[in-house]
Tab-separated table of N, CA and C in Angstrom:
chain	number	residue	atom	x	y	z
A	1	MET	N	-19.760	-69.892	38.928
A	1	MET	CA	-19.250	-68.648	39.483
A	1	MET	C	-20.435	-67.816	39.959
A	2	SER	N	-20.402	-67.368	41.168
A	2	SER	CA	-21.505	-66.579	41.722
A	2	SER	C	-21.435	-65.139	41.221
A	3	ALA	N	-22.540	-64.404	41.404
A	3	ALA	CA	-22.580	-62.995	40.997
A	3	ALA	C	-21.506	-62.194	41.713
A	4	ARG	N	-21.205	-62.589	42.954
A	4	ARG	CA	-20.181	-61.872	43.718
A	4	ARG	C	-18.807	-62.045	43.072
A	5	GLN	N	-18.540	-63.237	42.507
A	5	GLN	CA	-17.244	-63.499	41.896
A	5	GLN	C	-17.182	-63.030	40.442
A	6	ASN	N	-18.305	-62.960	39.756
A	6	ASN	CA	-18.340	-62.596	38.351
A	6	ASN	C	-18.438	-61.069	38.223
A	7	PRO	N	-17.383	-60.424	37.733
A	7	PRO	CA	-17.384	-58.954	37.664
A	7	PRO	C	-18.519	-58.379	36.812
A	8	CYS	N	-18.862	-59.030	35.717
A	8	CYS	CA	-19.930	-58.502	34.862
A	8	CYS	C	-21.284	-58.571	35.556
A	9	ARG	N	-21.561	-59.659	36.249
A	9	ARG	CA	-22.850	-59.770	36.961
A	9	ARG	C	-22.888	-58.806	38.151
A	10	ARG	N	-21.749	-58.637	38.820
A	10	ARG	CA	-21.682	-57.679	39.925
A	10	ARG	C	-21.918	-56.265	39.422
A	11	ALA	N	-21.284	-55.916	38.301
A	11	ALA	CA	-21.471	-54.586	37.709
A	11	ALA	C	-22.919	-54.398	37.273
A	12	GLU	N	-23.513	-55.422	36.688
A	12	GLU	CA	-24.908	-55.324	36.258
A	12	GLU	C	-25.822	-55.071	37.460
A	13	ALA	N	-25.595	-55.783	38.536
A	13	ALA	CA	-26.414	-55.601	39.736
A	13	ALA	C	-26.279	-54.172	40.268
A	14	GLU	N	-25.064	-53.649	40.291
A	14	GLU	CA	-24.857	-52.283	40.777
A	14	GLU	C	-25.491	-51.251	39.851
A	15	LEU	N	-25.380	-51.473	38.533
A	15	LEU	CA	-25.975	-50.537	37.579
A	15	LEU	C	-27.500	-50.575	37.648
A	16	LEU	N	-28.071	-51.757	37.791
A	16	LEU	CA	-29.524	-51.862	37.949
A	16	LEU	C	-29.988	-51.139	39.211
A	17	ALA	N	-29.283	-51.357	40.301
A	17	ALA	CA	-29.646	-50.696	41.562
A	17	ALA	C	-29.539	-49.181	41.413
A	18	TYR	N	-28.492	-48.721	40.759
A	18	TYR	CA	-28.328	-47.278	40.546
A	18	TYR	C	-29.480	-46.730	39.701
A	19	GLY	N	-29.746	-47.379	38.578
A	19	GLY	CA	-30.799	-46.918	37.686
A	19	GLY	C	-32.163	-46.926	38.348
A	20	LEU	N	-32.463	-47.980	39.086
A	20	LEU	CA	-33.756	-48.074	39.760
A	20	LEU	C	-33.874	-47.091	40.924
A	21	GLY	N	-32.745	-46.548	41.361
A	21	GLY	CA	-32.757	-45.545	42.424
A	21	GLY	C	-33.107	-44.149	41.931
A	22	LEU	N	-33.136	-43.956	40.624
A	22	LEU	CA	-33.515	-42.664	40.063
A	22	LEU	C	-35.045	-42.537	40.090
A	23	PRO	N	-35.587	-41.334	40.286
A	23	PRO	CA	-37.031	-41.155	40.451
A	23	PRO	C	-37.871	-41.718	39.295
A	24	LEU	N	-38.948	-42.387	39.655
A	24	LEU	CA	-39.939	-42.946	38.731
A	24	LEU	C	-39.357	-43.897	37.692
A	25	THR	N	-38.299	-44.600	38.060
A	25	THR	CA	-37.686	-45.561	37.160
A	25	THR	C	-38.242	-46.949	37.430
A	26	ASP	N	-38.447	-47.702	36.342
A	26	ASP	CA	-38.840	-49.099	36.473
A	26	ASP	C	-38.172	-49.912	35.375
A	27	ILE	N	-38.388	-51.210	35.421
A	27	ILE	CA	-37.900	-52.106	34.373
A	27	ILE	C	-39.109	-52.528	33.560
A	28	ALA	N	-39.002	-52.408	32.245
A	28	ALA	CA	-40.110	-52.819	31.381
A	28	ALA	C	-40.362	-54.306	31.593
A	29	PRO	N	-41.633	-54.703	31.610
A	29	PRO	CA	-41.935	-56.122	31.792
A	29	PRO	C	-41.415	-56.937	30.608
A	30	PRO	N	-40.995	-58.173	30.859
A	30	PRO	CA	-40.520	-59.012	29.755
A	30	PRO	C	-41.602	-59.170	28.699
A	31	GLY	N	-41.168	-59.206	27.486
A	31	GLY	CA	-42.080	-59.396	26.360
A	31	GLY	C	-41.341	-60.108	25.256
A	32	ARG	N	-41.966	-60.191	24.123
A	32	ARG	CA	-41.367	-60.931	23.004
A	32	ARG	C	-39.941	-60.450	22.711
A	33	ASP	N	-39.727	-59.150	22.685
A	33	ASP	CA	-38.404	-58.612	22.356
A	33	ASP	C	-37.594	-58.212	23.580
A	34	LEU	N	-38.147	-58.362	24.770
A	34	LEU	CA	-37.453	-57.896	25.968
A	34	LEU	C	-36.958	-59.031	26.857
A	35	ASP	N	-37.061	-60.266	26.411
A	35	ASP	CA	-36.634	-61.391	27.237
A	35	ASP	C	-35.141	-61.385	27.535
A	36	PHE	N	-34.349	-60.785	26.683
A	36	PHE	CA	-32.894	-60.827	26.812
A	36	PHE	C	-32.332	-59.598	27.514
A	37	PHE	N	-33.173	-58.609	27.774
A	37	PHE	CA	-32.704	-57.313	28.222
A	37	PHE	C	-33.323	-56.905	29.550
A	38	ARG	N	-32.667	-56.005	30.222
A	38	ARG	CA	-33.241	-55.263	31.334
A	38	ARG	C	-33.351	-53.829	30.814
A	39	TYR	N	-34.580	-53.428	30.515
A	39	TYR	CA	-34.870	-52.161	29.854
A	39	TYR	C	-35.386	-51.184	30.891
A	40	LEU	N	-34.544	-50.225	31.288
A	40	LEU	CA	-34.925	-49.257	32.312
A	40	LEU	C	-35.638	-48.076	31.683
A	41	ARG	N	-36.747	-47.687	32.347
A	41	ARG	CA	-37.568	-46.593	31.839
A	41	ARG	C	-37.809	-45.561	32.933
A	42	VAL	N	-37.994	-44.339	32.492
A	42	VAL	CA	-38.452	-43.269	33.386
A	42	VAL	C	-39.738	-42.730	32.765
A	43	ALA	N	-40.796	-42.762	33.534
A	43	ALA	CA	-42.105	-42.310	33.050
A	43	ALA	C	-42.438	-42.954	31.696
A	44	GLY	N	-42.088	-44.226	31.532
A	44	GLY	CA	-42.414	-44.980	30.328
A	44	GLY	C	-41.444	-44.832	29.174
A	45	LYS	N	-40.415	-43.986	29.296
A	45	LYS	CA	-39.441	-43.787	28.218
A	45	LYS	C	-38.112	-44.448	28.590
A	46	GLY	N	-37.577	-45.246	27.674
A	46	GLY	CA	-36.340	-45.963	27.931
A	46	GLY	C	-35.135	-45.059	28.008
A	47	PHE	N	-34.268	-45.349	28.984
A	47	PHE	CA	-33.020	-44.576	29.080
A	47	PHE	C	-31.791	-45.461	29.210
A	48	ALA	N	-31.961	-46.747	29.478
A	48	ALA	CA	-30.807	-47.646	29.566
A	48	ALA	C	-31.255	-49.073	29.286
A	49	VAL	N	-30.405	-49.806	28.581
A	49	VAL	CA	-30.662	-51.210	28.291
A	49	VAL	C	-29.433	-51.992	28.729
A	50	LEU	N	-29.660	-52.945	29.595
A	50	LEU	CA	-28.590	-53.844	30.025
A	50	LEU	C	-28.830	-55.197	29.369
A	51	GLY	N	-27.792	-55.744	28.753
A	51	GLY	CA	-27.886	-57.052	28.128
A	51	GLY	C	-28.147	-56.967	26.638
A	52	GLU	N	-27.947	-58.114	25.997
A	52	GLU	CA	-28.258	-58.261	24.578
A	52	GLU	C	-28.480	-59.733	24.288
A	53	ARG	N	-29.089	-59.996	23.173
A	53	ARG	CA	-29.370	-61.368	22.769
A	53	ARG	C	-28.079	-62.189	22.765
A	54	ASP	N	-28.124	-63.375	23.308
A	54	ASP	CA	-26.982	-64.310	23.354
A	54	ASP	C	-25.821	-63.839	24.216
A	55	GLU	N	-26.066	-62.916	25.144
A	55	GLU	CA	-25.006	-62.465	26.038
A	55	GLU	C	-24.668	-63.581	27.032
A	56	ARG	N	-23.387	-63.841	27.211
A	56	ARG	CA	-22.935	-64.872	28.146
A	56	ARG	C	-22.836	-64.276	29.549
A	57	PRO	N	-22.820	-65.112	30.584
A	57	PRO	CA	-22.728	-64.609	31.961
A	57	PRO	C	-21.477	-63.784	32.245
A	58	ASP	N	-20.405	-63.989	31.473
A	58	ASP	CA	-19.173	-63.239	31.701
A	58	ASP	C	-19.051	-62.032	30.767
A	59	GLU	N	-20.192	-61.571	30.248
A	59	GLU	CA	-20.236	-60.394	29.395
A	59	GLU	C	-21.270	-59.408	29.942
A	60	LEU	N	-21.100	-58.144	29.607
A	60	LEU	CA	-22.060	-57.121	30.002
A	60	LEU	C	-22.154	-56.083	28.892
A	61	THR	N	-23.384	-55.749	28.536
A	61	THR	CA	-23.635	-54.722	27.532
A	61	THR	C	-24.556	-53.676	28.135
A	62	LEU	N	-24.217	-52.420	27.943
A	62	LEU	CA	-25.040	-51.303	28.410
A	62	LEU	C	-25.216	-50.333	27.247
A	63	THR	N	-26.474	-49.994	26.950
A	63	THR	CA	-26.782	-49.029	25.900
A	63	THR	C	-27.514	-47.851	26.534
A	64	VAL	N	-27.009	-46.642	26.270
A	64	VAL	CA	-27.564	-45.424	26.866
A	64	VAL	C	-27.550	-44.291	25.841
A	65	LYS	N	-28.356	-43.274	26.110
A	65	LYS	CA	-28.397	-42.072	25.263
A	65	LYS	C	-27.452	-41.032	25.871
A	66	LEU	N	-26.480	-40.578	25.076
A	66	LEU	CA	-25.491	-39.606	25.558
A	66	LEU	C	-25.478	-38.367	24.658
A	67	PRO	N	-26.454	-37.490	24.803
A	67	PRO	CA	-26.510	-36.323	23.918
A	67	PRO	C	-25.335	-35.371	24.080
A	68	ILE	N	-24.691	-35.390	25.230
A	68	ILE	CA	-23.580	-34.475	25.481
A	68	ILE	C	-22.242	-35.095	25.089
A	69	SER	N	-22.062	-36.381	25.357
A	69	SER	CA	-20.726	-36.966	25.214
A	69	SER	C	-20.611	-38.146	24.253
A	70	ALA	N	-21.615	-38.409	23.415
A	70	ALA	CA	-21.560	-39.568	22.516
A	70	ALA	C	-20.312	-39.547	21.632
A	71	GLU	N	-19.998	-38.416	21.045
A	71	GLU	CA	-18.821	-38.339	20.170
A	71	GLU	C	-17.527	-38.474	20.958
A	72	MET	N	-17.492	-37.950	22.168
A	72	MET	CA	-16.269	-37.988	22.982
A	72	MET	C	-15.908	-39.402	23.427
A	73	VAL	N	-16.904	-40.262	23.618
A	73	VAL	CA	-16.630	-41.597	24.151
A	73	VAL	C	-16.468	-42.651	23.062
A	74	ALA	N	-16.678	-42.260	21.798
A	74	ALA	CA	-16.668	-43.224	20.699
A	74	ALA	C	-15.362	-43.996	20.574
A	75	ASP	N	-14.246	-43.420	20.983
A	75	ASP	CA	-12.951	-44.082	20.825
A	75	ASP	C	-12.540	-44.948	22.018
A	76	LEU	N	-13.363	-45.005	23.050
A	76	LEU	CA	-13.030	-45.868	24.188
A	76	LEU	C	-13.049	-47.325	23.738
A	77	PRO	N	-12.134	-48.142	24.262
A	77	PRO	CA	-12.018	-49.519	23.761
A	77	PRO	C	-13.256	-50.390	23.995
A	78	PHE	N	-14.076	-50.057	24.955
A	78	PHE	CA	-15.251	-50.870	25.238
A	78	PHE	C	-16.528	-50.336	24.594
A	79	VAL	N	-16.427	-49.251	23.811
A	79	VAL	CA	-17.593	-48.672	23.145
A	79	VAL	C	-17.667	-49.199	21.718
A	80	ARG	N	-18.834	-49.740	21.384
A	80	ARG	CA	-19.090	-50.215	20.026
A	80	ARG	C	-19.549	-49.053	19.165
A	81	GLU	N	-19.105	-49.049	17.938
A	81	GLU	CA	-19.526	-47.998	17.018
A	81	GLU	C	-21.021	-48.138	16.732
A	82	SER	N	-21.740	-47.043	16.857
A	82	SER	CA	-23.173	-47.032	16.569
A	82	SER	C	-23.387	-46.721	15.104
A	83	SER	N	-24.569	-47.097	14.630
A	83	SER	CA	-24.921	-46.773	13.248
A	83	SER	C	-26.409	-46.491	13.170
A	84	GLY	N	-26.821	-45.940	12.053
A	84	GLY	CA	-28.232	-45.703	11.796
A	84	GLY	C	-28.908	-44.856	12.863
A	85	TRP	N	-30.105	-45.310	13.263
A	85	TRP	CA	-30.922	-44.580	14.228
A	85	TRP	C	-30.167	-44.318	15.518
A	86	HIS	N	-29.458	-45.322	16.033
A	86	HIS	CA	-28.724	-45.165	17.294
A	86	HIS	C	-27.705	-44.026	17.202
A	87	LYS	N	-26.970	-43.969	16.108
A	87	LYS	CA	-25.955	-42.927	15.967
A	87	LYS	C	-26.607	-41.544	15.822
A	88	ARG	N	-27.653	-41.448	15.024
A	88	ARG	CA	-28.330	-40.164	14.822
A	88	ARG	C	-28.921	-39.618	16.112
A	89	HIS	N	-29.298	-40.505	17.026
A	89	HIS	CA	-29.942	-40.080	18.270
A	89	HIS	C	-29.019	-40.214	19.485
A	90	ASN	N	-27.711	-40.342	19.233
A	90	ASN	CA	-26.675	-40.326	20.280
A	90	ASN	C	-26.785	-41.465	21.293
A	91	TRP	N	-27.164	-42.654	20.841
A	91	TRP	CA	-27.160	-43.828	21.711
A	91	TRP	C	-25.815	-44.511	21.570
A	92	VAL	N	-25.257	-44.917	22.698
A	92	VAL	CA	-23.926	-45.524	22.753
A	92	VAL	C	-24.041	-46.890	23.427
A	93	THR	N	-23.298	-47.858	22.911
A	93	THR	CA	-23.280	-49.194	23.503
A	93	THR	C	-21.878	-49.509	24.011
A	94	ALA	N	-21.806	-49.834	25.298
A	94	ALA	CA	-20.552	-50.282	25.914
A	94	ALA	C	-20.660	-51.786	26.091
A	95	ARG	N	-19.614	-52.497	25.699
A	95	ARG	CA	-19.631	-53.958	25.814
A	95	ARG	C	-18.355	-54.423	26.500
A	96	PHE	N	-18.548	-55.251	27.521
A	96	PHE	CA	-17.429	-55.778	28.297
A	96	PHE	C	-17.449	-57.291	28.229
A	97	GLY	N	-16.262	-57.860	28.098
A	97	GLY	CA	-16.110	-59.311	28.098
A	97	GLY	C	-15.331	-59.760	29.317
A	98	PRO	N	-15.026	-61.042	29.393
A	98	PRO	CA	-14.340	-61.584	30.571
A	98	PRO	C	-12.942	-61.001	30.794
A	99	GLU	N	-12.323	-60.498	29.736
A	99	GLU	CA	-10.968	-59.950	29.867
A	99	GLU	C	-10.963	-58.475	30.253
A	100	ASP	N	-12.122	-57.829	30.261
A	100	ASP	CA	-12.215	-56.397	30.558
A	100	ASP	C	-12.449	-56.154	32.048
A	101	ASP	N	-11.962	-55.015	32.523
A	101	ASP	CA	-12.138	-54.642	33.929
A	101	ASP	C	-13.361	-53.726	34.052
A	102	VAL	N	-14.544	-54.330	33.970
A	102	VAL	CA	-15.785	-53.569	34.003
A	102	VAL	C	-15.953	-52.818	35.327
A	103	LEU	N	-15.459	-53.385	36.415
A	103	LEU	CA	-15.620	-52.733	37.718
A	103	LEU	C	-14.860	-51.414	37.791
A	104	ALA	N	-13.767	-51.295	37.051
A	104	ALA	CA	-13.005	-50.046	37.020
A	104	ALA	C	-13.786	-48.937	36.305
A	105	GLU	N	-14.773	-49.317	35.493
A	105	GLU	CA	-15.554	-48.340	34.725
A	105	GLU	C	-16.932	-48.059	35.317
A	106	LEU	N	-17.225	-48.622	36.481
A	106	LEU	CA	-18.568	-48.488	37.054
A	106	LEU	C	-19.007	-47.040	37.241
A	107	GLU	N	-18.164	-46.194	37.772
A	107	GLU	CA	-18.558	-44.801	37.996
A	107	GLU	C	-18.835	-44.094	36.669
A	108	THR	N	-18.056	-44.390	35.651
A	108	THR	CA	-18.302	-43.830	34.320
A	108	THR	C	-19.650	-44.294	33.795
A	109	LEU	N	-19.932	-45.585	33.923
A	109	LEU	CA	-21.193	-46.138	33.423
A	109	LEU	C	-22.394	-45.565	34.186
A	110	LYS	N	-22.238	-45.358	35.472
A	110	LYS	CA	-23.318	-44.730	36.250
A	110	LYS	C	-23.538	-43.287	35.774
A	111	ALA	N	-22.461	-42.574	35.502
A	111	ALA	CA	-22.588	-41.201	35.004
A	111	ALA	C	-23.285	-41.186	33.641
A	112	TRP	N	-22.997	-42.179	32.818
A	112	TRP	CA	-23.669	-42.280	31.528
A	112	TRP	C	-25.162	-42.556	31.718
A	113	MET	N	-25.484	-43.433	32.659
A	113	MET	CA	-26.894	-43.716	32.927
A	113	MET	C	-27.605	-42.451	33.399
A	114	ARG	N	-26.950	-41.676	34.217
A	114	ARG	CA	-27.536	-40.425	34.717
A	114	ARG	C	-27.757	-39.460	33.557
A	115	GLN	N	-26.762	-39.309	32.679
A	115	GLN	CA	-26.901	-38.424	31.524
A	115	GLN	C	-28.060	-38.882	30.632
A	116	SER	N	-28.182	-40.176	30.445
A	116	SER	CA	-29.255	-40.731	29.630
A	116	SER	C	-30.619	-40.479	30.285
A	117	TYR	N	-30.683	-40.685	31.585
A	117	TYR	CA	-31.910	-40.415	32.342
A	117	TYR	C	-32.324	-38.956	32.163
A	118	LEU	N	-31.369	-38.049	32.337
A	118	LEU	CA	-31.656	-36.618	32.216
A	118	LEU	C	-32.137	-36.255	30.806
A	119	ALA	N	-31.655	-37.001	29.803
A	119	ALA	CA	-32.018	-36.717	28.420
A	119	ALA	C	-33.459	-37.101	28.100
A	120	VAL	N	-33.992	-38.108	28.783
A	120	VAL	CA	-35.332	-38.592	28.422
A	120	VAL	C	-36.390	-38.331	29.496
A	121	ALA	N	-35.984	-38.014	30.701
A	121	ALA	CA	-36.932	-37.809	31.801
A	121	ALA	C	-37.759	-36.538	31.584
A	122	PRO	N	-38.965	-36.519	32.116
A	122	PRO	CA	-39.728	-35.267	32.111
A	122	PRO	C	-38.914	-34.172	32.804
A	123	ARG	N	-39.084	-32.954	32.362
A	123	ARG	CA	-38.272	-31.832	32.872
A	123	ARG	C	-38.260	-31.744	34.392
A	124	ARG	N	-39.409	-31.928	34.993
A	124	ARG	CA	-39.512	-31.831	36.456
A	124	ARG	C	-38.556	-32.828	37.119
A	125	LEU	N	-38.544	-34.061	36.639
A	125	LEU	CA	-37.659	-35.078	37.217
A	125	LEU	C	-36.207	-34.798	36.877
A	126	ALA	N	-35.951	-34.378	35.640
A	126	ALA	CA	-34.577	-34.074	35.237
A	126	ALA	C	-33.995	-32.961	36.110
A	127	ARG	N	-34.786	-31.918	36.361
A	127	ARG	CA	-34.299	-30.822	37.218
A	127	ARG	C	-34.032	-31.325	38.634
A	128	GLN	N	-34.894	-32.199	39.130
A	128	GLN	CA	-34.720	-32.745	40.476
A	128	GLN	C	-33.413	-33.526	40.573
A	129	VAL	N	-33.147	-34.379	39.592
A	129	VAL	CA	-31.926	-35.203	39.609
A	129	VAL	C	-30.696	-34.342	39.327
A	130	ALA	N	-30.789	-33.417	38.395
A	130	ALA	CA	-29.650	-32.552	38.066
A	130	ALA	C	-29.253	-31.689	39.259
A	131	GLY	N	-30.223	-31.331	40.092
A	131	GLY	CA	-29.946	-30.489	41.259
A	131	GLY	C	-29.313	-31.238	42.411
A	132	ASP	N	-29.351	-32.581	42.381
A	132	ASP	CA	-28.763	-33.383	43.482
A	132	ASP	C	-27.253	-33.297	43.487
């Protein structure tokens, strides 16, 4: 199945493009712990993680920091309950499988990435993006 036919890979491509379109964003280079993930950073600070260890091609995982809406989104069917450090710091993980309509949630996921970016970006960049 090509990326065009696979909804999770299509969504991942769109989310990566969106995230990389934000100012001073890059993907951390692969390393011992980053081989399974696409770790998006702004000015060296992580704001979104796509993927997880042992993720299949028909699955998609996105982890973001949601200081404003972490509690509000906890009951969504595709949100995994956070614990420990992730919960204390308002990080949320959305997980989609082959039976989920990830494409229907793309705008929500992009908004979450933006909120996460704004939470960790230097003030100058956050103000620039928030003003758009």
